PDB file of C-alpha atoms in Angstrom:
ATOM      1  CA  MET A1237     108.921 -73.595 -60.264  1.00  0.00           C
ATOM      2  CA  PHE A1238     111.113 -71.629 -63.071  1.00  0.00           C
ATOM      3  CA  GLY A1239     111.571 -68.637 -60.595  1.00  0.00           C
ATOM      4  CA  GLY A1240     113.220 -70.743 -58.084  1.00  0.00           C
ATOM      5  CA  ILE A1241     115.764 -72.055 -61.143  1.00  0.00           C
ATOM      6  CA  GLY A1242     115.947 -68.296 -62.039  1.00  0.00           C
ATOM      7  CA  SER A1243     116.985 -67.087 -59.112  1.00  0.00           C
ATOM      8  CA  PHE A1244     119.496 -69.677 -58.946  1.00  0.00           C
ATOM      9  CA  PHE A1245     121.542 -69.242 -62.241  1.00  0.00           C
ATOM     10  CA  GLY A1246     121.281 -65.657 -61.462  1.00  0.00           C
ATOM     11  CA  LYS A1247     123.101 -66.111 -58.332  1.00  0.00           C
ATOM     12  CA  LEU A1248     125.811 -68.226 -60.007  1.00  0.00           C
ATOM     13  CA  PHE A1249     126.104 -65.899 -62.825  1.00  0.00           C
ATOM     14  CA  GLY A1250     125.783 -62.738 -60.604  1.00  0.00           C
ATOM     15  CA  THR A1251     122.946 -61.132 -61.913  1.00  0.00           C
ATOM     16  CA  ASP A1252     122.472 -56.856 -60.748  1.00  0.00           C
ATOM     17  CA  LYS A1253     119.941 -58.031 -58.328  1.00  0.00           C
ATOM     18  CA  ALA A1254     121.767 -60.983 -56.793  1.00  0.00           C
ATOM     19  CA  LEU A1255     124.737 -59.158 -56.785  1.00  0.00           C
ATOM     20  CA  GLY A1256     122.941 -56.088 -55.058  1.00  0.00           C
ATOM     21  CA  GLY A1257     121.696 -58.376 -52.075  1.00  0.00           C
ATOM     22  CA  ILE A1258     125.079 -59.836 -52.056  1.00  0.00           C
ATOM     23  CA  VAL A1259     127.097 -56.289 -51.392  1.00  0.00           C
ATOM     24  CA  ASP A1260     124.528 -55.103 -49.382  1.00  0.00           C
ATOM     25  CA  GLY A1261     124.827 -57.872 -46.917  1.00  0.00           C
ATOM     26  CA  VAL A1262     128.794 -57.907 -46.756  1.00  0.00           C
ATOM     27  CA  ALA A1263     128.358 -54.349 -46.169  1.00  0.00           C
ATOM     28  CA  ASN A1264     125.945 -54.541 -43.342  1.00  0.00           C
ATOM     29  CA  SER A1265     128.207 -57.382 -41.909  1.00  0.00           C
ATOM     30  CA  LEU A1266     131.340 -55.353 -42.051  1.00  0.00           C
ATOM     31  CA  ASP A1267     129.499 -52.144 -40.946  1.00  0.00           C
ATOM     32  CA  LYS A1268     128.321 -54.479 -37.510  1.00  0.00           C
ATOM     33  CA  LEU A1269     132.054 -55.785 -37.248  1.00  0.00           C
ATOM     34  CA  VAL A1270     133.138 -52.081 -37.219  1.00  0.00           C
ATOM     35  CA  TYR A1271     132.426 -50.062 -33.404  1.00  0.00           C
ATOM     36  CA  THR A1272     133.158 -46.851 -34.433  1.00  0.00           C
ATOM     37  CA  ASP A1273     134.228 -43.854 -31.623  1.00  0.00           C
ATOM     38  CA  GLU A1274     131.268 -42.185 -32.710  1.00  0.00           C
ATOM     39  CA  GLU A1275     129.517 -45.010 -31.590  1.00  0.00           C
ATOM     40  CA  LYS A1276     131.881 -45.136 -28.609  1.00  0.00           C
ATOM     41  CA  ALA A1277     131.034 -41.703 -27.509  1.00  0.00           C
ATOM     42  CA  GLU A1278     127.279 -42.169 -27.886  1.00  0.00           C
ATOM     43  CA  ASP A1279     127.301 -45.676 -25.683  1.00  0.00           C
ATOM     44  CA  HIS A1280     129.289 -43.565 -22.979  1.00  0.00           C
ATOM     45  CA  ALA A1281     127.215 -40.360 -23.087  1.00  0.00           C
ATOM     46  CA  LYS A1282     123.925 -42.922 -22.539  1.00  0.00           C
ATOM     47  CA  SER A1283     125.674 -44.621 -19.721  1.00  0.00           C
ATOM     48  CA  VAL A1284     126.787 -41.440 -18.115  1.00  0.00           C
ATOM     49  CA  THR A1285     123.302 -40.179 -18.746  1.00  0.00           C
ATOM     50  CA  GLU A1286     121.856 -43.382 -16.959  1.00  0.00           C
ATOM     51  CA  ALA A1287     124.373 -43.295 -14.278  1.00  0.00           C
ATOM     52  CA  ARG A1288     123.068 -39.738 -13.298  1.00  0.00           C
ATOM     53  CA  ARG A1289     119.660 -40.931 -13.338  1.00  0.00           C
ATOM     54  CA  MET A1290     120.316 -43.556 -10.933  1.00  0.00           C
ATOM     55  CA  VAL A1291     121.798 -41.704  -8.341  1.00  0.00           C
ATOM     56  CA  VAL A1292     119.014 -38.653  -9.149  1.00  0.00           C
ATOM     57  CA  ASP A1293     116.117 -41.558  -8.417  1.00  0.00           C
ATOM     58  CA  TRP A1294     118.345 -43.052  -5.659  1.00  0.00           C
ATOM     59  CA  MET A1295     118.581 -39.588  -3.769  1.00  0.00           C
ATOM     60  CA  ALA A1296     114.750 -39.346  -4.081  1.00  0.00           C
ATOM     61  CA  ALA A1297     114.021 -42.607  -3.126  1.00  0.00           C
ATOM     62  CA  THR A1298     116.407 -42.473   0.040  1.00  0.00           C
ATOM     63  CA  SER A1299     115.378 -38.786   1.018  1.00  0.00           C
ATOM     64  CA  GLY A1300     113.931 -39.486   4.449  1.00  0.00           C
ATOM     65  CA  GLN A1301     117.336 -40.452   5.122  1.00  0.00           C
ATOM     66  CA  ASN A1302     119.256 -37.457   4.864  1.00  0.00           C
ATOM     67  CA  LEU A1303     119.407 -36.600   8.501  1.00  0.00           C
ATOM     68  CA  ALA A1304     121.411 -39.727   9.212  1.00  0.00           C
ATOM     69  CA  ARG A1305     123.933 -39.425   6.453  1.00  0.00           C
ATOM     70  CA  ARG A1306     124.022 -36.086   7.084  1.00  0.00           C
ATOM     71  CA  LEU A1307     124.944 -36.973  10.823  1.00  0.00           C
ATOM     72  CA  ILE A1308     127.376 -39.862   9.598  1.00  0.00           C
ATOM     73  CA  ALA A1309     129.179 -37.489   7.022  1.00  0.00           C
ATOM     74  CA  LEU A1310     129.862 -34.930   9.995  1.00  0.00           C
ATOM     75  CA  ALA A1311     131.071 -37.194  12.699  1.00  0.00           C
ATOM     76  CA  ILE A1312     133.613 -38.725  10.321  1.00  0.00           C
ATOM     77  CA  THR A1313     134.694 -35.641   9.093  1.00  0.00           C
ATOM     78  CA  GLY A1314     134.625 -34.028  12.320  1.00  0.00           C
ATOM     79  CA  VAL A1315     136.941 -36.732  13.545  1.00  0.00           C
ATOM     80  CA  TRP A1316     139.317 -36.931  10.473  1.00  0.00           C
ATOM     81  CA  LEU A1317     139.507 -32.650  10.674  1.00  0.00           C
ATOM     82  CA  GLY A1318     140.153 -33.050  14.451  1.00  0.00           C
ATOM     83  CA  MET A1319     142.987 -35.191  14.285  1.00  0.00           C
ATOM     84  CA  TYR A1320     144.647 -32.825  11.799  1.00  0.00           C
ATOM     85  CA  LEU A1321     144.180 -29.685  13.902  1.00  0.00           C
ATOM     86  CA  LEU A1322     145.499 -31.198  16.830  1.00  0.00           C
ATOM     87  CA  SER A1323     148.317 -32.469  14.564  1.00  0.00           C
ATOM     88  CA  VAL A1324     149.097 -29.080  13.430  1.00  0.00           C
ATOM     89  CA  MET A1325     148.871 -27.262  17.132  1.00  0.00           C
ATOM     90  CA  ALA A1326     151.216 -29.827  18.536  1.00  0.00           C
ATOM     91  CA  ASN A1327     153.500 -28.819  15.975  1.00  0.00           C
ATOM     92  CA  MET A1328     153.480 -25.352  16.202  1.00  0.00           C
ATOM     93  CA  ILE A1329     153.214 -25.758  20.117  1.00  0.00           C
ATOM     94  CA  ALA A1330     156.633 -27.963  19.898  1.00  0.00           C
ATOM     95  CA  VAL A1331     157.993 -24.735  18.212  1.00  0.00           C
ATOM     96  CA  PHE A1332     158.119 -22.555  21.467  1.00  0.00           C
ATOM     97  CA  VAL A1333     158.013 -24.989  23.985  1.00  0.00           C
ATOM     98  CA  GLU A1334     160.752 -27.236  25.035  1.00  0.00           C
ATOM     99  CA  THR A1335     160.163 -30.354  25.184  1.00  0.00           C
ATOM    100  CA  ASP A1336     161.064 -34.315  25.451  1.00  0.00           C
ATOM    101  CA  ASP A1337     159.736 -34.828  21.502  1.00  0.00           C
ATOM    102  CA  LYS A1338     156.196 -36.065  22.795  1.00  0.00           C
ATOM    103  CA  LEU A1339     154.249 -33.551  20.962  1.00  0.00           C
ATOM    104  CA  VAL A1340     156.266 -34.223  17.531  1.00  0.00           C
ATOM    105  CA  GLU A1341     155.220 -37.751  18.664  1.00  0.00           C
ATOM    106  CA  LEU A1342     151.145 -36.799  19.219  1.00  0.00           C
ATOM    107  CA  SER A1343     151.161 -34.788  16.043  1.00  0.00           C
ATOM    108  CA  ILE A1344     152.785 -37.452  13.897  1.00  0.00           C
ATOM    109  CA  ILE A1345     150.370 -40.082  15.228  1.00  0.00           C
ATOM    110  CA  ALA A1346     147.389 -37.682  14.762  1.00  0.00           C
ATOM    111  CA  ARG A1347     148.578 -37.000  11.466  1.00  0.00           C
ATOM    112  CA  ASN A1348     149.131 -40.536  10.684  1.00  0.00           C
ATOM    113  CA  SER A1349     145.518 -41.533  11.816  1.00  0.00           C
ATOM    114  CA  ALA A1350     144.203 -38.104   9.508  1.00  0.00           C
ATOM    115  CA  ASN A1351     145.926 -39.395   6.739  1.00  0.00           C
ATOM    116  CA  ASP A1352     144.305 -43.538   7.298  1.00  0.00           C
ATOM    117  CA  MET A1353     140.949 -42.017   7.042  1.00  0.00           C
ATOM    118  CA  GLY A1354     141.493 -39.659   3.983  1.00  0.00           C
ATOM    119  CA  SER A1355     140.120 -41.889   1.488  1.00  0.00           C
ATOM    120  CA  ALA A1356     136.826 -42.328   3.587  1.00  0.00           C
ATOM    121  CA  VAL A1357     136.487 -38.562   3.617  1.00  0.00           C
ATOM    122  CA  MET A1358     137.020 -37.848   0.121  1.00  0.00           C
ATOM    123  CA  LEU A1359     134.409 -40.056  -0.569  1.00  0.00           C
ATOM    124  CA  ILE A1360     131.953 -38.235   1.778  1.00  0.00           C
ATOM    125  CA  LEU A1361     132.837 -35.153   0.200  1.00  0.00           C
ATOM    126  CA  ALA A1362     132.681 -36.544  -3.132  1.00  0.00           C
ATOM    127  CA  PHE A1363     129.161 -37.642  -2.386  1.00  0.00           C
ATOM    128  CA  TYR A1364     127.883 -34.508  -1.199  1.00  0.00           C
ATOM    129  CA  PHE A1365     129.479 -32.325  -4.033  1.00  0.00           C
ATOM    130  CA  ALA A1366     130.002 -34.053  -6.916  1.00  0.00           C
ATOM    131  CA  ALA A1367     127.615 -37.085  -7.045  1.00  0.00           C
ATOM    132  CA  PRO A1368     127.454 -37.603 -10.824  1.00  0.00           C
ATOM    133  CA  HIS A1369     131.276 -38.178 -11.049  1.00  0.00           C
ATOM    134  CA  MET A1370     131.020 -40.607  -8.154  1.00  0.00           C
ATOM    135  CA  GLY A1371     132.539 -43.691 -10.090  1.00  0.00           C
ATOM    136  CA  ASP A1372     135.477 -41.899 -11.255  1.00  0.00           C
ATOM    137  CA  ILE A1373     136.124 -40.597  -7.252  1.00  0.00           C
ATOM    138  CA  ALA A1374     135.186 -43.855  -5.848  1.00  0.00           C
ATOM    139  CA  SER A1375     137.343 -45.998  -7.746  1.00  0.00           C
ATOM    140  CA  ALA A1376     140.313 -43.496  -6.978  1.00  0.00           C
ATOM    141  CA  ALA A1377     139.451 -43.914  -3.246  1.00  0.00           C
ATOM    142  CA  LEU A1378     138.986 -47.524  -3.279  1.00  0.00           C
ATOM    143  CA  GLY A1379     142.416 -48.204  -5.057  1.00  0.00           C
ATOM    144  CA  LYS A1380     144.279 -45.558  -2.863  1.00  0.00           C
ATOM    145  CA  MET A1381     143.055 -47.382   0.089  1.00  0.00           C
ATOM    146  CA  LYS A1382     143.851 -50.935  -1.687  1.00  0.00           C
ATOM    147  CA  THR A1383     147.831 -49.168  -2.380  1.00  0.00           C
ATOM    148  CA  ASP A1384     147.465 -47.698   1.707  1.00  0.00           C
ATOM    149  CA  ARG A1385     146.841 -51.479   2.998  1.00  0.00           C
ATOM    150  CA  GLY A1386     149.411 -53.036   0.957  1.00  0.00           C
ATOM    151  CA  GLY A1387     146.859 -54.492  -1.620  1.00  0.00           C
TER     152      GLY A1387
END
């Protein structure tokens, strides 16, 4: 019983033990309030590592679908490349042939169509060649798609 009273008076009058406890409590509280650059970097490194691990695990779990993914990727990329090449060839032929600008119109239509698919093709290529960085690439591509649609 006297220990409790002694502790009360010790805290009241600031004995070393009581002051040490107060100082430790305040220091721990302040440390938790400050989110340092080092802590931010550690948290970011953990999240990047976890995201990479998730992509690798997902790729392993869906490895049976690789053929379908490749076929879809080749089809979309092939259509995009075909439109781009058609645009270039129509422009090159238009230089040497006297025409009523039908080739130039064809070139413009093909180029615009290829440009409309650019973000989707970028996502596909990024998926195959830069999977660990997909988050940043997908954000950029989706932002471009929104901008292209006026959103």
